[in-house]
């Protein structure tokens, strides 16, 4: 008997294709009658393959659920406490995306500082011909960058920034003695001492709104905020207001509080670069993440330890 896997929300086709051979797959995401399908298959389901979301109600609806294999490293949309209480294993896809997400963070920083998007428009609008060269931009070398969350991805960003000639500091809940960068226990203090803050910590309640007006004001009118973490990490109305009022200079944003909705005020701002949550979104990296989702399920159903369980 093949183990039964439920796919509750749309997931990369590569995952569904890979599961077809070894599992009986139920596509709740494609069902017209979600409740009906869930009720009929629930007793047999032993695994869930999902895109960063699984709530307590779904877990409670699946009495034989053993494992939730989630696509993506962030699992703030999975109720891991509830899963732990029920003895359900939860896995995510760390490490395989570090390089890509770090590149996206630095791409945003360079795009903001060198006005990449603005000057692309300058050429297309014929302004280079009509007005000549636009104003000079800002180098990132010799700037000081504060990383909020010096974890797997944060450390990759830090190493790359050093190659760009930047100085790195970091904030987290604890000092990491094996890291060569200056530690700030106080996020506002770090922002005050830095030209740029890059957020790359987990989302969820513990970090909700920690990049607040005080942090943005501490960065100041020449400062840059890059968010590649989760939209919940910044206080979005405060961020929009700080940019509008010029108390914060610049922002590069990959993530937003209510995706895919983005505050329209940001659309008109030349000092902001926006991305539709593209941190890990290359074919190569997403393929690696998809394979890890499947490999975790395969390990579990082969009776082996899963490859990448979440710490909780
Ligand atoms: P990780 O290795 O677990 O690192 C997370 C870091 O955040 C740690 O250094 C941790 O340090 C710090 N942190 C955790 N809770 C904190 C808190 N309450 N306050 C301050 N710092 C805190 O995770 P990762 O693999 O680098 O991934 C980080 C996050 O990036 C993910 O959770 C995900 O949300 C996001 N992400 C976004 C994209 C995208 O597409 N934009 C792609 C991948 C990942 P301490 O333990 O010392 O506090």
Coordinates of C-alpha atoms and ligand atoms in Angstrom, one line a residue:
X1 CA 0.0 0.0 0.0
X2 CA 1.4 3.4 -1.0
X3 CA 1.3 6.0 1.8
X4 CA -1.3 8.7 1.2
X5 CA -0.1 12.3 0.8
X6 CA -2.4 15.4 0.9
X7 CA -1.4 18.5 -1.0
X8 CA -3.6 21.2 0.6
X9 CA -2.4 24.3 -1.3
X10 CA -0.8 24.8 -4.8
X11 CA 2.7 23.5 -4.8
X12 CA 5.5 23.3 -7.4
X13 CA 4.6 20.8 -10.1
X14 CA 8.0 19.1 -9.6
X15 CA 6.9 18.0 -6.1
X16 CA 3.6 16.6 -7.3
X17 CA 5.2 14.8 -10.2
X18 CA 7.9 13.2 -8.0
X19 CA 5.3 12.0 -5.4
X20 CA 3.1 10.3 -8.1
X21 CA 5.2 7.1 -8.3
X22 CA 5.6 6.2 -4.6
X23 CA 2.5 7.7 -3.0
X24 CA -1.2 8.1 -3.5
X25 CA -1.6 11.9 -3.8
X26 CA -4.7 13.8 -3.0
X27 CA -4.9 17.3 -4.5
X28 CA -7.0 19.3 -2.2
X29 CA -5.7 22.4 -3.9
X30 CA -7.4 21.3 -7.2
X31 CA -10.7 20.1 -5.7
X32 CA -13.9 21.9 -6.4
X33 CA -15.4 20.4 -3.2
X34 CA -12.5 20.8 -0.7
X35 CA -14.5 19.8 2.3
X36 CA -15.9 16.8 0.6
X37 CA -12.6 15.5 -0.6
X38 CA -11.0 16.2 2.8
X39 CA -13.7 14.2 4.6
X40 CA -13.4 11.3 2.2
X41 CA -9.6 10.9 2.2
X42 CA -8.7 12.1 5.7
X43 CA -8.7 8.7 7.4
X44 CA -5.9 7.4 5.1
X45 CA -3.6 10.5 4.9
X46 CA -0.2 10.0 6.6
X47 CA 1.7 12.9 5.0
X48 CA 1.1 16.5 3.9
X49 CA 3.2 18.3 1.3
X50 CA 2.7 22.1 1.6
X51 CA 3.9 25.6 0.8
X52 CA 4.7 26.9 4.3
X53 CA 1.1 26.6 5.6
X54 CA -0.6 24.1 7.8
X55 CA -3.0 25.1 10.5
X56 CA -4.3 23.3 13.5
X57 CA -7.7 22.6 11.9
X58 CA -6.0 20.7 9.0
X59 CA -3.9 18.6 11.4
X60 CA -7.0 17.9 13.5
X61 CA -8.9 16.8 10.4
X62 CA -6.2 14.2 9.6
X63 CA -6.1 11.6 12.4
X64 CA -3.3 9.5 10.9
X65 CA -1.0 12.4 10.0
X66 CA 2.6 11.7 10.7
X67 CA 4.6 14.3 8.8
X68 CA 4.2 17.8 7.3
X69 CA 6.9 18.4 4.6
X70 CA 6.9 22.1 4.0
X71 CA 8.4 23.9 1.0
X72 CA 10.5 26.9 2.0
X73 CA 12.7 27.6 5.0
X74 CA 10.2 29.9 6.8
X75 CA 7.5 28.0 8.5
X76 CA 5.7 30.8 10.4
X77 CA 2.5 29.6 8.6
X78 CA 2.7 26.1 10.1
X79 CA 1.4 25.7 13.6
X80 CA 4.4 23.8 14.8
X81 CA 3.4 23.9 18.5
X82 CA 0.2 22.1 17.6
X83 CA 2.1 19.6 15.4
X84 CA 4.6 19.0 18.2
X85 CA 1.7 18.4 20.6
X86 CA 0.3 15.7 18.3
X87 CA 3.7 14.1 17.6
X88 CA 3.6 15.2 13.9
X89 CA 7.1 15.7 12.4
X90 CA 7.5 19.0 10.5
X91 CA 10.3 19.6 7.9
X92 CA 11.3 22.6 5.9
X93 CA 13.9 23.3 3.2
X94 CA 16.9 25.2 4.8
X95 CA 20.4 25.8 3.4
X96 CA 19.6 24.9 -0.3
X97 CA 18.3 28.5 -0.7
X98 CA 20.9 30.4 1.3
X99 CA 23.0 31.6 -1.7
X100 CA 20.0 32.7 -3.8
X101 CA 18.3 34.6 -1.0
X102 CA 21.6 36.3 -0.1
X103 CA 22.0 37.3 -3.7
X104 CA 18.5 38.7 -3.7
X105 CA 19.3 40.8 -0.6
X106 CA 22.4 42.2 -2.2
X107 CA 20.7 42.7 -5.5
X108 CA 18.1 44.9 -3.7
X109 CA 20.8 46.8 -1.9
X110 CA 22.7 47.5 -5.1
X111 CA 19.5 48.3 -7.0
X112 CA 18.5 50.9 -4.4
X113 CA 22.0 52.5 -4.0
X114 CA 22.8 52.6 -7.7
X115 CA 19.2 53.5 -8.7
X116 CA 19.0 50.6 -11.1
X117 CA 15.2 50.6 -11.7
X118 CA 14.9 54.4 -11.7
X119 CA 17.7 54.8 -14.3
X120 CA 16.4 51.9 -16.4
X121 CA 13.3 54.0 -16.7
X122 CA 15.4 57.1 -17.4
X123 CA 16.8 55.4 -20.5
X124 CA 13.5 54.0 -21.7
X125 CA 11.7 57.4 -21.2
X126 CA 14.3 59.1 -23.5
X127 CA 15.5 61.2 -20.7
X128 CA 19.2 60.3 -21.2
X129 CA 19.0 61.8 -24.7
X130 CA 16.9 64.8 -23.5
X131 CA 18.6 65.6 -20.2
X132 CA 22.0 64.0 -20.3
X133 CA 23.5 61.8 -17.6
X134 CA 21.4 61.5 -14.3
X135 CA 22.9 62.4 -10.9
X136 CA 25.6 60.3 -9.3
X137 CA 24.6 57.5 -7.0
X138 CA 25.9 56.0 -3.8
X139 CA 28.6 53.2 -3.4
X140 CA 28.0 50.4 -1.0
X141 CA 31.7 49.9 -0.2
X142 CA 32.8 51.3 3.1
X143 CA 29.2 51.3 4.3
X144 CA 28.1 49.6 7.5
X145 CA 25.4 47.0 7.2
X146 CA 23.4 45.7 10.1
X147 CA 21.9 42.2 9.7
X148 CA 18.8 41.4 11.6
X149 CA 19.1 37.6 12.0
X150 CA 22.6 36.3 11.4
X151 CA 21.4 32.7 10.7
X152 CA 22.1 30.5 7.7
X153 CA 21.1 33.1 5.1
X154 CA 22.3 36.1 7.2
X155 CA 25.8 34.6 7.4
X156 CA 25.9 34.2 3.6
X157 CA 24.8 37.8 3.2
X158 CA 27.5 38.9 5.6
X159 CA 30.3 37.0 3.8
X160 CA 29.2 38.4 0.4
X161 CA 28.9 41.9 1.8
X162 CA 32.5 41.7 3.0
X163 CA 33.6 41.0 -0.5
X164 CA 31.8 44.3 -1.5
X165 CA 33.9 46.1 1.1
X166 CA 31.2 46.6 3.6
X167 CA 31.5 46.3 7.4
X168 CA 28.9 44.0 9.0
X169 CA 27.1 44.1 12.4
X170 CA 24.2 42.0 13.5
X171 CA 21.3 41.8 15.9
X172 CA 19.7 38.6 17.2
X173 CA 18.5 37.3 20.6
X174 CA 22.0 36.2 21.5
X175 CA 25.6 36.9 20.6
X176 CA 27.3 34.3 18.5
X177 CA 30.8 33.8 19.7
X178 CA 32.0 32.1 16.5
X179 CA 31.0 35.2 14.4
X180 CA 33.6 37.9 13.7
X181 CA 31.0 40.7 13.4
X182 CA 30.0 43.3 16.0
X183 CA 26.9 42.2 18.0
X184 CA 24.1 44.6 19.1
X185 CA 21.7 43.4 21.7
X186 CA 19.6 46.5 20.8
X187 CA 18.1 46.7 17.3
X188 CA 17.7 50.5 17.5
X189 CA 21.3 50.8 18.6
X190 CA 22.4 48.8 15.6
X191 CA 20.3 50.8 13.2
X192 CA 21.7 54.0 14.6
X193 CA 25.2 52.8 13.9
X194 CA 24.5 51.5 10.4
X195 CA 23.9 52.8 6.9
X196 CA 21.6 49.8 6.1
X197 CA 19.6 47.2 8.0
X198 CA 18.9 44.0 6.2
X199 CA 16.1 41.9 7.8
X200 CA 16.5 38.1 7.4
X201 CA 15.1 36.7 10.6
X202 CA 12.0 34.4 10.8
X203 CA 8.5 35.8 10.7
X204 CA 5.8 35.0 13.3
X205 CA 4.7 36.5 16.6
X206 CA 8.2 36.8 18.1
X207 CA 9.4 39.2 15.4
X208 CA 6.1 40.9 14.5
X209 CA 6.8 44.6 13.8
X210 CA 10.3 44.6 15.4
X211 CA 11.4 46.9 12.6
X212 CA 9.2 49.8 14.0
X213 CA 9.3 53.5 13.7
X214 CA 12.2 53.8 16.2
X215 CA 14.4 51.5 14.2
X216 CA 13.6 53.3 10.9
X217 CA 14.2 56.7 12.5
X218 CA 17.5 55.4 13.8
X219 CA 18.5 54.5 10.3
X220 CA 17.7 58.0 9.3
X221 CA 17.2 60.1 6.1
X222 CA 20.3 58.6 4.4
X223 CA 19.6 55.1 5.7
X224 CA 18.4 52.0 3.8
X225 CA 16.1 49.2 5.0
X226 CA 16.1 45.9 3.1
X227 CA 13.5 43.3 4.0
X228 CA 14.1 39.8 2.6
X229 CA 12.6 38.1 5.7
X230 CA 8.8 38.4 6.1
X231 CA 6.5 41.3 5.7
X232 CA 5.3 40.8 9.3
X233 CA 8.8 41.8 10.5
X234 CA 8.4 45.5 9.6
X235 CA 5.6 47.8 10.8
X236 CA 4.3 48.6 7.3
X237 CA 2.3 51.8 8.0
X238 CA 5.3 53.1 9.9
X239 CA 7.6 52.1 7.0
X240 CA 5.4 53.9 4.5
X241 CA 5.2 57.0 6.7
X242 CA 9.0 57.1 7.3
X243 CA 9.6 56.9 3.6
X244 CA 7.0 59.5 2.8
X245 CA 8.3 61.9 5.4
X246 CA 11.9 61.3 4.5
X247 CA 12.9 60.2 8.0
X248 CA 14.0 57.0 6.3
X249 CA 16.0 57.4 3.0
X250 CA 15.5 54.2 1.0
X251 CA 14.0 50.7 1.0
X252 CA 14.3 47.5 -0.9
X253 CA 11.4 45.2 -0.2
X254 CA 10.9 41.6 -1.2
X255 CA 8.2 40.9 1.3
X256 CA 5.0 42.7 2.5
X257 CA 2.5 42.4 5.4
X258 CA -0.4 41.3 3.2
X259 CA 1.0 39.7 0.0
X260 CA 0.3 40.1 -2.8
X261 CA -1.1 43.5 -1.7
X262 CA 1.5 46.2 -1.5
X263 CA 0.7 49.7 -0.1
X264 CA 0.0 51.8 -3.2
X265 CA 1.9 54.8 -1.7
X266 CA 5.1 52.9 -2.4
X267 CA 4.4 52.7 -6.1
X268 CA 5.1 56.4 -6.6
X269 CA 8.4 56.4 -4.6
X270 CA 11.6 56.6 -6.5
X271 CA 13.6 55.7 -3.4
X272 CA 12.1 52.3 -3.1
X273 CA 12.7 49.0 -5.1
X274 CA 9.9 46.4 -4.9
X275 CA 10.0 42.7 -5.6
X276 CA 7.1 40.1 -5.5
X277 CA 8.6 37.8 -2.9
X278 CA 11.4 36.5 -5.1
X279 CA 14.1 35.7 -2.5
X280 CA 14.7 32.1 -3.6
X281 CA 12.8 32.2 -6.9
X282 CA 15.2 30.8 -9.5
X283 CA 14.5 27.5 -11.3
X284 CA 17.6 25.9 -9.9
X285 CA 17.0 26.8 -6.3
X286 CA 13.3 26.1 -6.4
X287 CA 14.1 22.7 -7.9
X288 CA 16.5 22.0 -5.0
X289 CA 13.8 23.0 -2.5
X290 CA 11.2 20.8 -4.2
X291 CA 13.5 17.8 -4.1
X292 CA 14.1 18.4 -0.4
X293 CA 10.3 18.4 0.3
X294 CA 10.1 15.0 -1.5
X295 CA 13.3 13.6 0.1
X296 CA 12.0 14.4 3.6
X297 CA 8.8 12.4 2.9
X298 CA 10.8 9.5 1.3
X299 CA 13.1 9.3 4.4
X300 CA 10.2 9.3 6.8
X301 CA 8.3 6.6 4.9
X302 CA 11.4 4.5 4.6
X303 CA 11.7 4.5 8.4
X304 CA 14.8 6.8 8.4
X305 CA 15.3 10.1 10.1
X306 CA 14.0 13.1 8.1
X307 CA 16.7 15.2 6.6
X308 CA 15.7 18.7 7.8
X309 CA 13.3 18.7 10.7
X310 CA 12.4 22.2 12.1
X311 CA 14.0 22.8 15.5
X312 CA 10.7 22.8 17.5
Ligands
LIG1 P1 17.9 30.7 10.6 O1 19.2 30.0 10.2 O2 17.0 30.1 11.6 O3 18.3 32.2 11.1 C1 17.4 33.0 11.7 C2 18.2 34.1 12.5 O4 17.2 35.0 13.0 C3 19.0 33.6 13.6 O5 20.3 34.2 13.5 C4 18.3 34.1 14.8 O6 19.3 34.4 15.8 C5 17.5 35.3 14.4 N1 16.3 35.4 15.1 C6 15.3 34.5 15.4 N2 14.4 35.0 16.1 C7 14.7 36.3 16.4 C8 14.1 37.3 17.1 N3 12.9 37.1 17.8 N4 14.7 38.5 17.2 C9 15.8 38.7 16.5 N5 16.5 37.8 15.8 C10 15.9 36.5 15.7 O7 17.0 31.0 9.3 P2 17.4 31.2 7.8 O8 17.5 29.9 7.1 O9 18.6 32.1 7.7 O10 16.1 32.0 7.3 C11 15.6 33.2 7.9 C12 14.3 33.6 7.4 O11 14.4 34.2 6.1 C13 13.2 32.5 7.2 O12 12.6 32.1 8.5 C14 12.3 33.1 6.2 O13 11.2 33.7 6.9 C15 13.1 34.1 5.5 N6 13.2 33.8 4.1 C16 12.7 34.6 3.2 C17 12.8 34.3 1.8 C18 12.3 35.1 0.7 O14 11.9 34.6 -0.3 N7 12.2 36.5 0.9 C19 13.5 33.1 1.4 C20 14.1 32.4 2.4 C21 13.9 32.7 3.8 P3 19.0 34.2 17.4 O15 18.5 32.8 17.6 O16 20.3 34.5 18.1 O17 17.9 35.2 17.7

